[in-house]
Coordinates of C-alpha atoms in Angstrom, one line a residue:
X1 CA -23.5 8.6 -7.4
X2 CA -22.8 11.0 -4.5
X3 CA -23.5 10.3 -1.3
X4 CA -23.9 13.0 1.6
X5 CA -21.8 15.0 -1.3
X6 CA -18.5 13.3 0.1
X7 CA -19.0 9.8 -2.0
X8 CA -18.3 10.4 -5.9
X9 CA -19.1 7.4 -7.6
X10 CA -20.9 6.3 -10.9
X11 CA -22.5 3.3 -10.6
X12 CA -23.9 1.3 -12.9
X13 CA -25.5 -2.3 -11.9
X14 CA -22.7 -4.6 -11.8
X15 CA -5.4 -3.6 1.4
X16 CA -0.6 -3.0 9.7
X17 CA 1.8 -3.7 11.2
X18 CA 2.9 -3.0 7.4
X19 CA 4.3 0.3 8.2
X20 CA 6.4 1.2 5.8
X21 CA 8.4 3.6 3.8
X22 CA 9.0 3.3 0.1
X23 CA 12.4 3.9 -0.6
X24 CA 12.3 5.6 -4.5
X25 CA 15.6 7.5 -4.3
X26 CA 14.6 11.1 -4.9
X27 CA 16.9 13.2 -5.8
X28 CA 16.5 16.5 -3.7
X29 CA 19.8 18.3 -4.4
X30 CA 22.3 15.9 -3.5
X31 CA 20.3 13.6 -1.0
X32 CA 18.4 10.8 -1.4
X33 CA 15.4 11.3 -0.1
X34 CA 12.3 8.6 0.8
X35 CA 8.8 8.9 1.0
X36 CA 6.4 7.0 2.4
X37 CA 5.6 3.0 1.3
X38 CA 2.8 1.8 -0.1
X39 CA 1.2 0.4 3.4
X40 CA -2.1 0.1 4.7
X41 CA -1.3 1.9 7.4
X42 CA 2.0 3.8 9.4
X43 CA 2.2 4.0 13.2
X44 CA 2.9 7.7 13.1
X45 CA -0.2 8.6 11.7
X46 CA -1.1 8.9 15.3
X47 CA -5.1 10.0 14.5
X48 CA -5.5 7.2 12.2
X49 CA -8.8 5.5 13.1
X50 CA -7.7 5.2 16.8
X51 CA -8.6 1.9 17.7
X52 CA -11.4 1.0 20.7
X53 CA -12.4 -2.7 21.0
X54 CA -15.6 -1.5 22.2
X55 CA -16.3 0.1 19.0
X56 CA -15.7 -2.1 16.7
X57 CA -18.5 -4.4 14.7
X58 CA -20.2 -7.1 16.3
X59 CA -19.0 -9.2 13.8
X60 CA -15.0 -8.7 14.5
X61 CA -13.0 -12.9 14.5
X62 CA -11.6 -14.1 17.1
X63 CA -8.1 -14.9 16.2
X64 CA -8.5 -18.2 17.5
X65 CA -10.7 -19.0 14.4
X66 CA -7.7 -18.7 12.1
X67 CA -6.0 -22.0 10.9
X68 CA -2.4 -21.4 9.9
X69 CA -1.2 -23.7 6.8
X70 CA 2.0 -24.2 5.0
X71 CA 1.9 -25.3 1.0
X72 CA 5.5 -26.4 -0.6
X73 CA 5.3 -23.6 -3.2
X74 CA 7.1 -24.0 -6.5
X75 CA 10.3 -21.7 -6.4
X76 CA 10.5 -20.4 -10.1
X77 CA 7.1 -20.9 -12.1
X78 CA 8.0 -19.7 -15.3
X79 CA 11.4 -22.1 -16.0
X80 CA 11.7 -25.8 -16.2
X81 CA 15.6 -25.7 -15.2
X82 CA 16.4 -28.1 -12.4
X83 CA 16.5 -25.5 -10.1
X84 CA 13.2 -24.5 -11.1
X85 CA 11.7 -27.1 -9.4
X86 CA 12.3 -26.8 -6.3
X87 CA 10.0 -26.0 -3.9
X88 CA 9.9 -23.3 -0.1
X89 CA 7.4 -23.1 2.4
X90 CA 4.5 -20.7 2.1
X91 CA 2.2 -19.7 4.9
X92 CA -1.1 -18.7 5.0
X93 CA -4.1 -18.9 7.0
X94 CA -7.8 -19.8 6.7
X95 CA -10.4 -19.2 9.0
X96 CA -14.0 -21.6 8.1
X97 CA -15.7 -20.7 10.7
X98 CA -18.9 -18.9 8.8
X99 CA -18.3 -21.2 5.4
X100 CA -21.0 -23.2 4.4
X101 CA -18.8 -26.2 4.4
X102 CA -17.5 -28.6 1.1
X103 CA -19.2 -29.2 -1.4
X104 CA -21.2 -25.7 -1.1
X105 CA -20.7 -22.5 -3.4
X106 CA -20.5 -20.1 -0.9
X107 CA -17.7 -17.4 -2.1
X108 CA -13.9 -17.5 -1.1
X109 CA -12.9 -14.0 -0.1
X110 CA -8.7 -14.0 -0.2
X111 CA -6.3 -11.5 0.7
X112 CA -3.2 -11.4 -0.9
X113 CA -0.7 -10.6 1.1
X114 CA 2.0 -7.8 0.1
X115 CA 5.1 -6.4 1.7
X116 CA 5.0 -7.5 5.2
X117 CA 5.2 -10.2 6.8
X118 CA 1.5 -12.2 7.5
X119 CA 0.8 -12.6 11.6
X120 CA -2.4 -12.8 13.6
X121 CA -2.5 -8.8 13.4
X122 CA -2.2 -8.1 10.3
X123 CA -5.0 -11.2 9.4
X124 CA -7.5 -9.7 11.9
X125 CA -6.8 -6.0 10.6
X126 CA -8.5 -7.1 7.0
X127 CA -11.9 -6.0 8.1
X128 CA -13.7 -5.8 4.6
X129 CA -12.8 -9.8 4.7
X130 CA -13.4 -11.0 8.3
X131 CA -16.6 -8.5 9.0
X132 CA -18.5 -9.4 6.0
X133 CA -17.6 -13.4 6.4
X134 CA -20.7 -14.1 8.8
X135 CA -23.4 -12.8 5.4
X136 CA -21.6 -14.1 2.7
X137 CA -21.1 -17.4 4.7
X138 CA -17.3 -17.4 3.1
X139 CA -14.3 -18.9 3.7
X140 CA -11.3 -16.5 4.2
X141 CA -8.0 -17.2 3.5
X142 CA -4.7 -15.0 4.1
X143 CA -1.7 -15.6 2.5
X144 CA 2.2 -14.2 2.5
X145 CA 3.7 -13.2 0.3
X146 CA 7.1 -15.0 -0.9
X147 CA 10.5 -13.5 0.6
X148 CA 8.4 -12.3 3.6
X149 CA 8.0 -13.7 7.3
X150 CA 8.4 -17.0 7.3
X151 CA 7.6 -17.7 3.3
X152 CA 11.4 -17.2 2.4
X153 CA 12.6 -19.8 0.1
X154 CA 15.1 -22.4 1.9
X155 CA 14.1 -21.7 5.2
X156 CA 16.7 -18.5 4.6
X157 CA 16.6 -15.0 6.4
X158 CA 15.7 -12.4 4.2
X159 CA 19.3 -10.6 4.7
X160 CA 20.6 -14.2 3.3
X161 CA 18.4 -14.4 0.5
X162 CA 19.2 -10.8 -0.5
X163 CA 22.9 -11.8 -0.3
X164 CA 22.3 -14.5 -3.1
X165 CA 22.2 -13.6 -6.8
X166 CA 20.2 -16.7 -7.5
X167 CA 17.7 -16.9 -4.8
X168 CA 16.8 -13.0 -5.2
X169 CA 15.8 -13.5 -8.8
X170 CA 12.9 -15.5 -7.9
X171 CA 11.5 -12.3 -5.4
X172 CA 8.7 -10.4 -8.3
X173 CA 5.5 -9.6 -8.6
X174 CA 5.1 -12.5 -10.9
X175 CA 6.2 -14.8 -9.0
X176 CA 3.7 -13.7 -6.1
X177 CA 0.7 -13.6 -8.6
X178 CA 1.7 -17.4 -9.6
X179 CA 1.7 -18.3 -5.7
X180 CA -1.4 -17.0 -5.3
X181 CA -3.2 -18.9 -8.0
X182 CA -2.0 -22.2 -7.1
X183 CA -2.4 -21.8 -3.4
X184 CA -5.9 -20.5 -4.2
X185 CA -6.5 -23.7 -5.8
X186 CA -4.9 -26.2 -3.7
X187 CA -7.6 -24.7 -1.3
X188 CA -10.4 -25.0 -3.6
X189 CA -9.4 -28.9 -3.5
X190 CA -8.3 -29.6 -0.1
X191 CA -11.7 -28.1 1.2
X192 CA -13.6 -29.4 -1.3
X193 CA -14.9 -26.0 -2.3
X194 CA -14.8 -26.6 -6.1
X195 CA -17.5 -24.7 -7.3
X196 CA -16.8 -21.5 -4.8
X197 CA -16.0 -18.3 -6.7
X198 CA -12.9 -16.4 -5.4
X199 CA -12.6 -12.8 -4.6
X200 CA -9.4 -11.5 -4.3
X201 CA -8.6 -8.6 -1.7
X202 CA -5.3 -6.3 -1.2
X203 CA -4.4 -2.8 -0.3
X204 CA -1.7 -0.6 -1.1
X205 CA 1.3 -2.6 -3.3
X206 CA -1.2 -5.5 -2.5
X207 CA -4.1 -3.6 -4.1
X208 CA -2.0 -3.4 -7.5
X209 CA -1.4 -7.5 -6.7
X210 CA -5.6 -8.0 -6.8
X211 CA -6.2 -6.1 -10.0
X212 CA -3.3 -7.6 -11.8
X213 CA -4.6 -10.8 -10.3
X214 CA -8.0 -10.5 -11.7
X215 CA -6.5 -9.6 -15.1
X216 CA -3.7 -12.5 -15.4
X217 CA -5.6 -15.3 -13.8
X218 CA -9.8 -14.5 -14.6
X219 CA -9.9 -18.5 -14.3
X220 CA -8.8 -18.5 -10.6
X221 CA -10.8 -15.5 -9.4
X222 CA -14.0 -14.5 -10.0
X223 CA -13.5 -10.4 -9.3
X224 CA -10.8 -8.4 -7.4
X225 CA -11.2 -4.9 -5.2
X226 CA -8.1 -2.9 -5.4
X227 CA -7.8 -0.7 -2.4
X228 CA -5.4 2.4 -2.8
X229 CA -3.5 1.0 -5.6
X230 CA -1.7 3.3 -7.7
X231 CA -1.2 1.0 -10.6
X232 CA -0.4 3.9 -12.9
X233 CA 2.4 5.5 -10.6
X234 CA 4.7 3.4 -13.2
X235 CA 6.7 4.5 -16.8
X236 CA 5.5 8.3 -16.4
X237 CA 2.2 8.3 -16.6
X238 CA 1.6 10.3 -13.8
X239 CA 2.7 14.4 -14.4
X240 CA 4.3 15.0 -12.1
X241 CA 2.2 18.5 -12.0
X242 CA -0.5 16.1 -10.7
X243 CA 1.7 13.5 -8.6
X244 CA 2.1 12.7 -4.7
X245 CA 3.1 15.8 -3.8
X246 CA 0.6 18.0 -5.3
X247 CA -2.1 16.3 -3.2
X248 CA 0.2 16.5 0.2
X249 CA 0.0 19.9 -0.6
X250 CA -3.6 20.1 -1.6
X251 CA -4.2 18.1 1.7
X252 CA -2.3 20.9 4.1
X253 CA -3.6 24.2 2.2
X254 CA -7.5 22.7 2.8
X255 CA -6.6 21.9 6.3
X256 CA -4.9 26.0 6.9
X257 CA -3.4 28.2 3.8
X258 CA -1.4 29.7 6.7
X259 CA 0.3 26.5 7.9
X260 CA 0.8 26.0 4.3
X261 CA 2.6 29.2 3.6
X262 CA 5.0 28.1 6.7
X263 CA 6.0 24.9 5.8
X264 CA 6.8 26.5 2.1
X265 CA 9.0 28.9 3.1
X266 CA 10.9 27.0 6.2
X267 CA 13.4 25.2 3.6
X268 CA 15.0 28.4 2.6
X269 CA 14.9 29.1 6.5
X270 CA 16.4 25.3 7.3
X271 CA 18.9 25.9 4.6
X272 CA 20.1 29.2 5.7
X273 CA 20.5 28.3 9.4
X274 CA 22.6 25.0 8.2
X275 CA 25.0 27.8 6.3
X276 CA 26.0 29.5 9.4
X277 CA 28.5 28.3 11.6
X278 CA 27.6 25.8 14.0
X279 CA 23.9 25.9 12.0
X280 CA 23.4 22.2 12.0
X281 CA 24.0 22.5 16.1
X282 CA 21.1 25.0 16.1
X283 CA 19.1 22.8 13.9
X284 CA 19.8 19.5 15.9
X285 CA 18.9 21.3 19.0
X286 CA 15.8 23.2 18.0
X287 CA 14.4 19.6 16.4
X288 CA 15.8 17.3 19.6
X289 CA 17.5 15.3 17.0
X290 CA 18.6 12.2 18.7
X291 CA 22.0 12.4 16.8
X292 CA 23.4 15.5 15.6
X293 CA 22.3 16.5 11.7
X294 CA 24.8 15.8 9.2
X295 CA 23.2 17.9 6.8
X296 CA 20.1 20.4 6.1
X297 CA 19.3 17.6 3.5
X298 CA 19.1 15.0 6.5
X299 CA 16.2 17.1 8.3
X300 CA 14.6 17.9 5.1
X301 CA 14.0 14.5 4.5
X302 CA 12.6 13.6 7.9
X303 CA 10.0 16.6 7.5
X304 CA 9.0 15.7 4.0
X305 CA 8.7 12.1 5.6
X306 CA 6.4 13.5 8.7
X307 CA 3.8 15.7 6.1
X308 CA 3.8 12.8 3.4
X309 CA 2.9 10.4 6.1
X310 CA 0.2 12.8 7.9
X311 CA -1.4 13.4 4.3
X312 CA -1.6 9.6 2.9
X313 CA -2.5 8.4 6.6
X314 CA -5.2 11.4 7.4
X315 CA -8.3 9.9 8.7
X316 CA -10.8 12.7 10.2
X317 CA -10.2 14.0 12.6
X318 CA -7.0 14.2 10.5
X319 CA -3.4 14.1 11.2
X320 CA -2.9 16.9 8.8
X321 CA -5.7 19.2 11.0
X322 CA -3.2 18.4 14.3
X323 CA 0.0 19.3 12.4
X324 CA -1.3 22.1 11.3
X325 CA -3.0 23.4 14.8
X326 CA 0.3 22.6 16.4
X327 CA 1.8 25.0 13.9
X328 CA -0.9 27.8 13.7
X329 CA -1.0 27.4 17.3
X330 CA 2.3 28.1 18.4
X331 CA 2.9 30.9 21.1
X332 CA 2.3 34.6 20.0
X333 CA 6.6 35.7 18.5
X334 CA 7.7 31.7 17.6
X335 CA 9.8 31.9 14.8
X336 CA 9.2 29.9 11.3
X337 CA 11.6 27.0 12.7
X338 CA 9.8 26.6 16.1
X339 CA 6.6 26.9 14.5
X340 CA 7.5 23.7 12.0
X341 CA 8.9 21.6 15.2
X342 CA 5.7 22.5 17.1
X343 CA 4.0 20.8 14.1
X344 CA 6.0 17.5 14.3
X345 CA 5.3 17.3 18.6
X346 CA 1.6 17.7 17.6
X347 CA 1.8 14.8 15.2
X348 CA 4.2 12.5 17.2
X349 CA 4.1 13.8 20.9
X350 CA 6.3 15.3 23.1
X351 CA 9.7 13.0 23.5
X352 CA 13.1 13.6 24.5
X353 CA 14.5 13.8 21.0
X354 CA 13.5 12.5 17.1
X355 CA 14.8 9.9 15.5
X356 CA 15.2 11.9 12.2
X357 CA 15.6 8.5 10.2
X358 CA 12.0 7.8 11.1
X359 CA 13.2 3.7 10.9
X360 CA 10.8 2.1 13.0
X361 CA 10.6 -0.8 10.2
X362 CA 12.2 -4.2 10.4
X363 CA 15.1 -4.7 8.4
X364 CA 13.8 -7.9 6.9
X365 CA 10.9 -5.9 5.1
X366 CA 13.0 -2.5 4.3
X367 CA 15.6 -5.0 2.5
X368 CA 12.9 -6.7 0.9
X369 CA 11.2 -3.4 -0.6
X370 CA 14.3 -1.8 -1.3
X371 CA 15.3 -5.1 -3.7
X372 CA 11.1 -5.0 -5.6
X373 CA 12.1 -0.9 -6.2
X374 CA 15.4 -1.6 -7.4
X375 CA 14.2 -4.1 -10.1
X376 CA 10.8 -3.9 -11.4
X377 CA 8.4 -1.2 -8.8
X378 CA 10.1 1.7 -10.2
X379 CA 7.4 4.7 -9.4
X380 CA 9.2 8.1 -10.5
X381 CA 7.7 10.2 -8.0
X382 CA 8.6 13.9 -8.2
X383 CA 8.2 17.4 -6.4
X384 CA 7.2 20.3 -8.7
X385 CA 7.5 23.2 -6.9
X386 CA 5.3 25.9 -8.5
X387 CA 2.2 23.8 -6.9
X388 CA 3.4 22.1 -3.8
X389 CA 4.6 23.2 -0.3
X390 CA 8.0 21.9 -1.2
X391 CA 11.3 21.8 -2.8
X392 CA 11.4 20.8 -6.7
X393 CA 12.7 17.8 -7.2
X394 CA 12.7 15.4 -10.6
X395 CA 13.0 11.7 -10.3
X396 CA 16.6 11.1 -11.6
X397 CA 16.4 7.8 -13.1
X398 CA 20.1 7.5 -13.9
X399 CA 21.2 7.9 -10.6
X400 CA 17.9 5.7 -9.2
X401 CA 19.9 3.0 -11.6
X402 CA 23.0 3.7 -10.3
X403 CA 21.9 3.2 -6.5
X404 CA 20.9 -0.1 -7.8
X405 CA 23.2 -1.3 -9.2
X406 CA 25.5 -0.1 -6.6
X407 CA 23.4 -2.2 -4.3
X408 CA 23.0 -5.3 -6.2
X409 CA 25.0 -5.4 -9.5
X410 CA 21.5 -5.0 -11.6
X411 CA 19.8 -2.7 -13.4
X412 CA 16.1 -1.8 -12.8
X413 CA 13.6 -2.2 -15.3
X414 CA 11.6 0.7 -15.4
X415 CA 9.0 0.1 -18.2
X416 CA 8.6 -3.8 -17.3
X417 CA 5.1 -3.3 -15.2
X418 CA 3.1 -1.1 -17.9
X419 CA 4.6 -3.8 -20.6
X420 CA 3.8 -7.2 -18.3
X421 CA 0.5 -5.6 -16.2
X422 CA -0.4 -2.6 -18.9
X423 CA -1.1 0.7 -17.5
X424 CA -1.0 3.5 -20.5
X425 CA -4.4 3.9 -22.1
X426 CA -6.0 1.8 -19.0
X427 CA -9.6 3.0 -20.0
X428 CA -9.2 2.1 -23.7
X429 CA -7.7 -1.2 -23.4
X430 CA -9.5 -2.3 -20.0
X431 CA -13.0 -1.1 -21.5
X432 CA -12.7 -4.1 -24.5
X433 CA -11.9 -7.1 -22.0
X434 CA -11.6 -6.0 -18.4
X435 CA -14.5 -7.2 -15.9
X436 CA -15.1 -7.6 -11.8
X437 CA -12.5 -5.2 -10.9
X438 CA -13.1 -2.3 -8.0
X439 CA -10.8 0.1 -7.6
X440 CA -11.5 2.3 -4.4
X441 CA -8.9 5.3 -3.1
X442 CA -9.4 7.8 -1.2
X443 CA -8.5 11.4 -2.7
X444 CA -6.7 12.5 0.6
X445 CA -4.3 9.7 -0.2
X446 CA -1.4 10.9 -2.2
X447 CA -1.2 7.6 -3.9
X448 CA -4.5 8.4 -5.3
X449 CA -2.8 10.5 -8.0
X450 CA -1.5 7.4 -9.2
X451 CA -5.0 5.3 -8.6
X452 CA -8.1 4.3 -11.4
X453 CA -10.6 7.5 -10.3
X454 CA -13.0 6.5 -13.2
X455 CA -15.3 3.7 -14.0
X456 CA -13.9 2.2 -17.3
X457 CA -16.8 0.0 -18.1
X458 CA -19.9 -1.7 -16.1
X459 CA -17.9 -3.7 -13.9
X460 CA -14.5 -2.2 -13.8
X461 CA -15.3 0.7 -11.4
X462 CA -13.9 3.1 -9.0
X463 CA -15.4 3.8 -5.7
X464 CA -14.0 7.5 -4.4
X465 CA -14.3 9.7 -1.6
X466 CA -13.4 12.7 -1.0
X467 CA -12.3 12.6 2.6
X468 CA -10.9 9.1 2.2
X469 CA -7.4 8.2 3.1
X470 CA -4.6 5.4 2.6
X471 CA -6.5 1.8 2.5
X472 CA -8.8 3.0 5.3
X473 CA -12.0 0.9 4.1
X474 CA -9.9 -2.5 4.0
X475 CA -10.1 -1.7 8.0
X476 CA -12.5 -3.5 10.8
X477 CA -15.7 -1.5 10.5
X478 CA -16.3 0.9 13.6
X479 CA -19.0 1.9 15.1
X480 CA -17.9 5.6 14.8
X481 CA -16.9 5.1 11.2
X482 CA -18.5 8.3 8.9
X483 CA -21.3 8.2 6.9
X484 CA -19.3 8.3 3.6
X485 CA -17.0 5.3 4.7
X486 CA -19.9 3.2 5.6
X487 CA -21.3 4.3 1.9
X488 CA -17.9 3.4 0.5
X489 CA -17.8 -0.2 1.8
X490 CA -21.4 -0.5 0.7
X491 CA -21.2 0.0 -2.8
X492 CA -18.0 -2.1 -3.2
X493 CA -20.2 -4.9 -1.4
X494 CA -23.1 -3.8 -4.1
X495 CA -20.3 -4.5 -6.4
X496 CA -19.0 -8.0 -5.2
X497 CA -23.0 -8.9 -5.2
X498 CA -23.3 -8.5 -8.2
X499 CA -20.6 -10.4 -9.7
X500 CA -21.7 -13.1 -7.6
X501 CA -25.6 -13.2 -8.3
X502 CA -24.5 -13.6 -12.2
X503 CA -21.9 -16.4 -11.3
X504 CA -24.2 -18.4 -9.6
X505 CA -27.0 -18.0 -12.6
X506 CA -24.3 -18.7 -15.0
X507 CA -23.3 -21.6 -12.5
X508 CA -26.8 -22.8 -12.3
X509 CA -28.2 -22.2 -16.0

């Protein structure tokens, strides 16, 4: 189906204040170099969907309709050793206000919450939940994810937990998934909603959490939609030809071929400037570092940090469109290097100097994602440079392991989420079994290289658009929102509809 030409979908009748980098250790000549987190969204993607209460839906909750719970959750779900059966406090919330009360069959919509801790915020930033609560007549429910906020086993700070060998061992994706499914049906039973069909919702790493969800627990929920989840970013399946990168770069050369051709060729210009004595004094100048560059590699970094997030965060009119106008649009004899700052004061304003380690994450969630990368979210992302804007660089998995077990005496496991989840041959094996999963990305979104672009059977489906960007329909529905995003959320809806109108005739046969 294509909508307005933007929306390119087949149909058939059938994931904030989480703002984060994902550190995945590239190796860009001797540096290590990040790029940006699996998030729903980053603060320094300055245009993205600037937020005016007056535009948003009539239908946006009050925060003071959210109930916050704690469950004792099991610590370890999968061992029957003593310690095993201990138990932390997890938090979530629920907000009733639009349920049809107990006893009823009205649907549970449920987020799952991902790498971040769960607050008011970040609840009322789930739009595709809370907006569509009032016609569905659902109960919503929220909850954190273990190691996070205040759902850290023991009462412990994160920086403690990652301290202990033991405690750490319990923090997976596993783990999570078995959380959510008992939660989900202490829930069920404490509001007496027993014959309620769950959907489960997430965005980003919590995206990946909903479809694997949906294919380890069918029992517990009805259907899943997986916003900008790159599920097969995992054990090589994405070419690198085709990767993250490749659609940064597809992103700035649609947006101006000449902004393009300067970033490109300002590396060799950053590297030679850094060669020359006092160079990284010029380069810390001309950028308004707010401490002095170490390296070429250190501002490197922090510019492949500012395009990666202005491509994966672009939402019209587009963070990529004012990097690139700040850069095309510098004064008539700038050089290359002025012309790349002008880009980054277009992005992130004019300030008295740039913090070039772009940290503006807490250290309880950086720790956290740095410890789920170092053992099983290993996503080799690489730069190839005969089709990007930048540098080449392979993922070097021996020194990614190294890193690790520098940092916590353990080795990753690189191939553990295609052998646990699956991921190589997707359509093949997904099209036998698979059912009630929507996977929606954006093809703006870098991550979408790694995303499910292709309906695999009736009700395993993929909603794209072609202007979409990072988790941007899991957002409260604006007034202003475009055409195609409207469409988008619509056919996902069409989607959950479905599912539900053959539960309730199965339910009722």
């Amino acid at each position: 189906m294509n909508t307005s030409g933007v929306l390119s979908f087949q149909f058939y009748p059938h994931i904030l204040h989480l703002l984060l980098f994902l550190p995945l250790f590239l190796q860009i000549s001797v540096s290590t170099n990040k790029i940006p987190r699996l998030s729903l969204r980053h603060k320094d993607a300055l245009t993205f969907r600037k937020r005016d209460d007056s535009s948003l839906s009539s239908s946006t909750i009050n925060s003071d309709d959210f109930q916050k719970y704690y469950y004792q959750q099991t610590l370890d779900h999968f061992n029957y050793a003593p310690q095993s059966y201990a138990n932390f406090t997890q938090k979530y919330f629920v907000n009733s206000k639009y349920w049809r009360g107990p006893n009823s069959t009205t649907p549970i919509f449920a987020y799952l919450g991902a790498e971040q801790p769960l607050d008011l915020e970040l609840v009322n930033y789930i739009g595709i939940i809370n907006d569509n609560a009032p016609s569905f007549q659902s109960l919503s429910v929220f909850i954190e994810h273990r190691f996070y906020g205040e759902s850290v086993p023991f009462g412990r700070s994160m920086e403690e937990a990652m301290k202990n060998e033991t405690i750490r061992g319990y923090f997976n994706s596993a783990q999570a998934l078995a959380d959510y499914a008992q939660i989900l049906l202490h829930v069920k039973h404490k509001f007496s909603a027993h014959s309620s069909p769950i959907i489960v919702v997430g965005g980003s790493y919590g995206g990946m959490l909903a479809s694997w969800f949906r294919l380890k627990y069918p029992h517990v929920a009805l259907g899943a939609l997986a916003i900008s989840a790159p599920i097969l970013y995992f054990d090589n399946i994405v070419p690198p030809r085709r990767g993250y990168f490749s659609i940064v770069s597809k992103d700035f050369m649609e947006a101006s071929q000449s902004c393009y051709e300067t970033i490109k060729k300002s590396w060799a210009e950053i590297d030679w400037i850094a060669s020359i004595p006092g160079g990284l004094s010029i380069l810390s100048q001309r950028f308004r570092t707010c401490s002095q560059l170490n390296s070429s590699e250190e501002l490197k970094d922090f510019l492949v940090e500012i395009y990666a997030v202005a491509a994966q965060y672009d939402y019209p009119p587009g963070s990529v469109k004012m990097m690139c106008e700040g850069i095309d649009g510098a004064p008539a004899g700038t050089d290359l290097i002025g012309r790349v700052f002008a880009g980054v004061v277009a992005l992130t304003g004019n300030s008295t100097c740039y913090d070039t380690s772009m940290d503006d994450y807490s250290s309880e969630i950086s720790m956290g994602w740095n410890w789920q990368t170092c053992s099983e979210m290993v996503m080799p992302i690489s730069e190839v440079k005969n089709n990007t804007m930048f540098e080449a660089s392979a993922f070097n998995l021996h020194q990614f392991i190294k890193n690790c077990e520098k940092s916590y005496g353990v080795s990753p496991r690189p191939h553990w989420i295609t052998t646990y989840y699956g991921g190589h041959d997707i359509r093949l094996v997904l099209k036998r079994f698979g059912s009630n999963i929507i996977f929606s990305n954006g093809l703006k979104d870098p991550y979408s290289s790694g995303g499910v672009l292709e309906d695999i059977n009736e009700s395993v489906v993929a909603v794209t658009t072609l202007n979409g960007s990072h988790c941007v329909d899991i957002a409260p529905a604006l007034e202003t929102d475009p055409e195609w995003l409207i469409a988008q959320r619509n056919i996902e809806l069409i989607n959950i509809e479905a599912w539900l109108a053959k539960y309730y005739a199965d339910l009722h046969a």
